[in-house]
Short mmCIF file of C-alpha atoms in Angstrom, two decimals:
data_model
loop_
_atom_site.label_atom_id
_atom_site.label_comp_id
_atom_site.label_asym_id
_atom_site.label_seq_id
_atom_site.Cartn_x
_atom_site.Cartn_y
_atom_site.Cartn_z
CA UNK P 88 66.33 34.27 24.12
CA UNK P 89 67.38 37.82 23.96
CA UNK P 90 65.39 40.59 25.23
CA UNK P 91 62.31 41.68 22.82
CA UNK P 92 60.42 45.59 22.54
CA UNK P 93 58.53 47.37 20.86
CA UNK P 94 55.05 49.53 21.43
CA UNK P 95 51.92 47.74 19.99
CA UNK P 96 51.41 44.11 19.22
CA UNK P 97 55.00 42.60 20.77
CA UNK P 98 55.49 38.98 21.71
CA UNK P 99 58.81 36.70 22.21
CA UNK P 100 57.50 34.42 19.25
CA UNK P 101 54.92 36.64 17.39
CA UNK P 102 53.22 40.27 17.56
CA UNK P 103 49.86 38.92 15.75
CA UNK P 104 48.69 35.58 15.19
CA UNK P 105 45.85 35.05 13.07
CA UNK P 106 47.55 31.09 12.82
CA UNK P 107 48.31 28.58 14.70
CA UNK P 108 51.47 28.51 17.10
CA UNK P 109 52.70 25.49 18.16
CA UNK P 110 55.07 23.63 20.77
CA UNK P 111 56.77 27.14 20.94
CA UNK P 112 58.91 28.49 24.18
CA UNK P 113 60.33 31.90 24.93
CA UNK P 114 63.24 32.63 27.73
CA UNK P 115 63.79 36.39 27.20
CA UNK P 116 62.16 39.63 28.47
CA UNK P 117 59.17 41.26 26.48
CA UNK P 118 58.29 44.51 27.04
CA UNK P 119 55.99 47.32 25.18
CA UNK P 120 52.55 49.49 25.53
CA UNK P 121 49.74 47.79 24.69
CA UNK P 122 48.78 44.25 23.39
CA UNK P 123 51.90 42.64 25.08
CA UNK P 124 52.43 38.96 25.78
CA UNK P 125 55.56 35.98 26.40
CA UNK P 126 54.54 34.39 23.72
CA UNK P 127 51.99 36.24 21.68
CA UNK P 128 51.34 40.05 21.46
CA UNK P 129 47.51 39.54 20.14
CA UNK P 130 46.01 36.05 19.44
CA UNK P 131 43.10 37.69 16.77
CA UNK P 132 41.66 34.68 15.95
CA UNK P 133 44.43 32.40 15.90
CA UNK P 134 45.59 29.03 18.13
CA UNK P 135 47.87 28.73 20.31
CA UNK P 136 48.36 25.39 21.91
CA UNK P 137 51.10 23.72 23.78
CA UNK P 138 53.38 26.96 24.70
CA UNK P 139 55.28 28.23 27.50
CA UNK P 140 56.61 31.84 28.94
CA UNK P 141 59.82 31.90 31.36
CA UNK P 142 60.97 35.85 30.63
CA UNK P 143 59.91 38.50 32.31
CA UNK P 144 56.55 40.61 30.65
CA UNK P 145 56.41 44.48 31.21
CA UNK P 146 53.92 46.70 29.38
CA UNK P 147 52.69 50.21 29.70
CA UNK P 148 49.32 50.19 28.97
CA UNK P 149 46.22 47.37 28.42
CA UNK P 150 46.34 44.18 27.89
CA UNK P 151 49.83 42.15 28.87
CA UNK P 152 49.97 38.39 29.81
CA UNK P 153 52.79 35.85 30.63
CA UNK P 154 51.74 33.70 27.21
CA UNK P 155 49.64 36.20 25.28
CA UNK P 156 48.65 39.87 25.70
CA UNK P 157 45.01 39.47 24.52
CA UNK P 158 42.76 36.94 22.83
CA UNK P 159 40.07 37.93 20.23
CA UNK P 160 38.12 37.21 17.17
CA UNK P 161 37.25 33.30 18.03
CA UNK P 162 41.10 32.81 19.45
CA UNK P 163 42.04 29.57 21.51
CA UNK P 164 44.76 29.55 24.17
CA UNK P 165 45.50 25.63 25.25
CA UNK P 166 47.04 23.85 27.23
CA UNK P 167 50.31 26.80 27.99
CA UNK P 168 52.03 28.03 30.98
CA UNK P 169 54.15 30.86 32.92
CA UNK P 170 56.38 31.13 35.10
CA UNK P 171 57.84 34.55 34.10
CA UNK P 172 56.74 37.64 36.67
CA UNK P 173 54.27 39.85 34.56
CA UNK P 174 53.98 43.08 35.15
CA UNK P 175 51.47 45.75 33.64
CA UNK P 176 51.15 49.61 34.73
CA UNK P 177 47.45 50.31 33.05
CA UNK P 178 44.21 47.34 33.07
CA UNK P 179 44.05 43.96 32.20
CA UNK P 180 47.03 42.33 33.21
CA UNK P 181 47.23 38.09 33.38
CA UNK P 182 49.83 35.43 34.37
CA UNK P 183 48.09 33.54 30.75
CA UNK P 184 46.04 36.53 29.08
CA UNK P 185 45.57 39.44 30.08
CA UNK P 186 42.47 39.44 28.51
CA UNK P 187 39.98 36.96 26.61
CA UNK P 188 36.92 37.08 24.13
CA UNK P 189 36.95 33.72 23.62
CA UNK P 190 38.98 30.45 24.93
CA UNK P 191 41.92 29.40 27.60
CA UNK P 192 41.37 26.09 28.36
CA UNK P 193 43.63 23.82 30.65
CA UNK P 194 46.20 26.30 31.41
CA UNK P 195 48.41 27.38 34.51
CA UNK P 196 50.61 30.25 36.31
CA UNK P 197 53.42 29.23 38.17
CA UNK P 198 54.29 29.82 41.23
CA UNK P 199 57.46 31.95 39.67
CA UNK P 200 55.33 33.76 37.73
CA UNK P 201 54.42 36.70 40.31
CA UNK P 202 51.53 39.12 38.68
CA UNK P 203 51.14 42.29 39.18
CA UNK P 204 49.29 45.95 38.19
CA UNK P 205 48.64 49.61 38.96
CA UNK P 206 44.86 49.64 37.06
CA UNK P 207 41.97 47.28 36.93
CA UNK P 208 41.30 43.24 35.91
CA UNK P 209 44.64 41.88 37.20
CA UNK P 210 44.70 37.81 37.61
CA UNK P 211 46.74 34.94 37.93
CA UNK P 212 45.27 33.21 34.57
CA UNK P 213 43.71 36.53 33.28
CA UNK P 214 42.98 39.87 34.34
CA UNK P 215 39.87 40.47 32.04
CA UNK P 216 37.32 37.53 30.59
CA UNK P 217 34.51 37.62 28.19
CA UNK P 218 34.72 33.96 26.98
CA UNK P 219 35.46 31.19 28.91
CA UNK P 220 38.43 30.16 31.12
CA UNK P 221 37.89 26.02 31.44
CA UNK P 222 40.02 23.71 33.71
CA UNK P 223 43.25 26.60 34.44
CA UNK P 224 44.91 27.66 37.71
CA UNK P 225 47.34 29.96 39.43
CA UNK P 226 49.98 29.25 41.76
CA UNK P 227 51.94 32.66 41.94
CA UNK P 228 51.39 35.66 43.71
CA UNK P 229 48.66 38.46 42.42
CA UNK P 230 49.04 42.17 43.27
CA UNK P 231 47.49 45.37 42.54
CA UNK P 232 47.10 49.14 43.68
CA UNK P 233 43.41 48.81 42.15
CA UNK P 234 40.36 47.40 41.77
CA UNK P 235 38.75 43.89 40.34
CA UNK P 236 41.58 41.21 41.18
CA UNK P 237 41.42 37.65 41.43
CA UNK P 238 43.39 34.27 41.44
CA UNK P 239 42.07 33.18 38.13
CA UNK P 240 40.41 36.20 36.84
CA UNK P 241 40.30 39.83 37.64
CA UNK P 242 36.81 40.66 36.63
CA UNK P 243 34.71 37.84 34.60
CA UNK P 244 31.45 39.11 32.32
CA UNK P 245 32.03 35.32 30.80
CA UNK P 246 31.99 31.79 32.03
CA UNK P 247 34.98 30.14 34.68
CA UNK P 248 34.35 26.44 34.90
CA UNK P 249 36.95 24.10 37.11
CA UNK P 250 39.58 26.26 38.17
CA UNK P 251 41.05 27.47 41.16
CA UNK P 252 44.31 29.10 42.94
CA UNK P 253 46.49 28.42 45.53
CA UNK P 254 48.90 32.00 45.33
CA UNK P 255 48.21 35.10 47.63
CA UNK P 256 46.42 37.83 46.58
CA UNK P 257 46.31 41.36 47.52
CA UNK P 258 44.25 44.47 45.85
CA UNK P 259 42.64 47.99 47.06
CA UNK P 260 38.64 47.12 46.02
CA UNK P 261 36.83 43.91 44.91
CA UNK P 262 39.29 41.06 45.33
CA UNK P 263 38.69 37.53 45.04
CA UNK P 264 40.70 34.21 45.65
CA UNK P 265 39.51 33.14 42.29
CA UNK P 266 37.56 36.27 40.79
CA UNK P 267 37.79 39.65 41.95
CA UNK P 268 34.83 40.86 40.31
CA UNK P 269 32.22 38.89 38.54
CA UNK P 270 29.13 39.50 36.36
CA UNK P 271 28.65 36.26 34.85
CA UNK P 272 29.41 32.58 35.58
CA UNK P 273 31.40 31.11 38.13
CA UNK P 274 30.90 27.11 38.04
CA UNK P 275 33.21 24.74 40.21
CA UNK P 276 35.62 26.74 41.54
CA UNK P 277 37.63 26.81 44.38
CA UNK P 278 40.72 28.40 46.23
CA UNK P 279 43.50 26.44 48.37
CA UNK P 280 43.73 28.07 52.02
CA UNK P 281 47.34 28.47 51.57
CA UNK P 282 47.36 31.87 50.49
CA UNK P 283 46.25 34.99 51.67
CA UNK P 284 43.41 37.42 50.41
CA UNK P 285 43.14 40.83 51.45
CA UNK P 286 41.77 44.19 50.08
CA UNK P 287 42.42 47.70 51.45
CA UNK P 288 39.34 50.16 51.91
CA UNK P 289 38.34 52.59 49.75
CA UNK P 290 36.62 56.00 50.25
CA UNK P 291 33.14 54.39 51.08
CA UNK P 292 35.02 52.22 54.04
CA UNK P 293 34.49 48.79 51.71
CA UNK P 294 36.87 46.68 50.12
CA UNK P 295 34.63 43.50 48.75
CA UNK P 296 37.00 40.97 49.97
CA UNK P 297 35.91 36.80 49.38
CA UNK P 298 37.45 33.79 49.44
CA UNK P 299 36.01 33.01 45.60
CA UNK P 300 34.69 36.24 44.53
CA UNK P 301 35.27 39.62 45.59
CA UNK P 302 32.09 41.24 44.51
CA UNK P 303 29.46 39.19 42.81
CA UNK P 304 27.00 41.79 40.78
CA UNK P 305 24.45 39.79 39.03
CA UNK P 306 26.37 36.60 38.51
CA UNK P 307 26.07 33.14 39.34
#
């Protein structure tokens, strides 16, 4: 439960997994640069099923989530949770992942579990997809200074299927209640009227503000 650092790779249960991580918990503070996660740094190929974040996640750079920092290389994410705040200062930053390749399926951000970033792709489940997110909400607040933030997802170039968010969310461009930006597939999705979106404008007087997606650019 005590307090874990370190610069690349740093989780409260393991750095790397390239396993399978199980039924696993962690209560104390991570914090690092890149690749940074409550209970997994990077999931690179690996599965992580049944786990749960309550300590607080800092990192400097890319890539930091409540349960796992990023998920690669054919890595699955099920059925885990936050409720620790999460905080990242650079892009991709997630209340689950803060970013995916490949799987998070049936997973959830408390309403504890406040989210925010100063770059891109912040969301409440994860702030960058390119795999699928099936069957996951958020509950907790999102907030960034930039662009491309969303209840569920950030920005999405992969699929969201059943998922949806109920927590406020606030960004400067392209904000969504469920997907800030999107370039893929959004598929029966929703978000709860009980919290707020709102965007502030940039230089071109547009912010890209929706209820479900921010800014849709060739999706679905």
């Amino acid at each position: 439960t005590g307090p874990v650092s370190g610069y690349y790779y740093v989780g409260g249960v393991c750095g790397d997994n390239g396993g399978i991580i199980t039924g696993c918990n962690n209560k104390g503070s991570v914090s690092g640069d890149y690749y940074v996660g409550g209970v997994c740094g990077d999931n690179n190929g690996g599965t992580i099923t049944s786990c749960h974040n309550t300590g607080e996640v800092s990192g400097n750079d890319d890539y930091v989530g409540g349960v796992c920092g990023d998920n690669e290389n054919g890595g699955t994410i099920t059925s885990c949770h936050n409720t620790g705040q999460v905080h990242g200062y650079k892009n991709c930053v997630g209340g689950v992942g803060g970013g995916t390749y490949n799987t998070i399926t049936s997973c959830y951000n408390d309403n504890t579990g406040a989210v925010s970033g100063n770059g891109g792709s912040v969301g409440g489940v994860c702030g960058s997809n390119s795999g699928t997110i099936t069957s996951c909400y958020n509950t907790g607040t999102v907030s960034c200074n930039f662009d491309s933030v969303g209840g569920v997802c950030g920005s999405n170039g992969g699929k969201i299927t059943g998922c949806y968010n109920t927590g406020s969310v606030s960004g400067h461009n392209q904000v969504g209640g469920v997907c800030g930006y999107n370039s893929s597939t959004i598929t029966g999705c929703y978000n709860y009227n009980t919290g707020a979106v709102s965007g502030s404008k940039d230089v071109s007087g547009s912010s890209y503000v929706g209820g479900v997606c921010g800014y849709n650019e060739g999706g679905t």
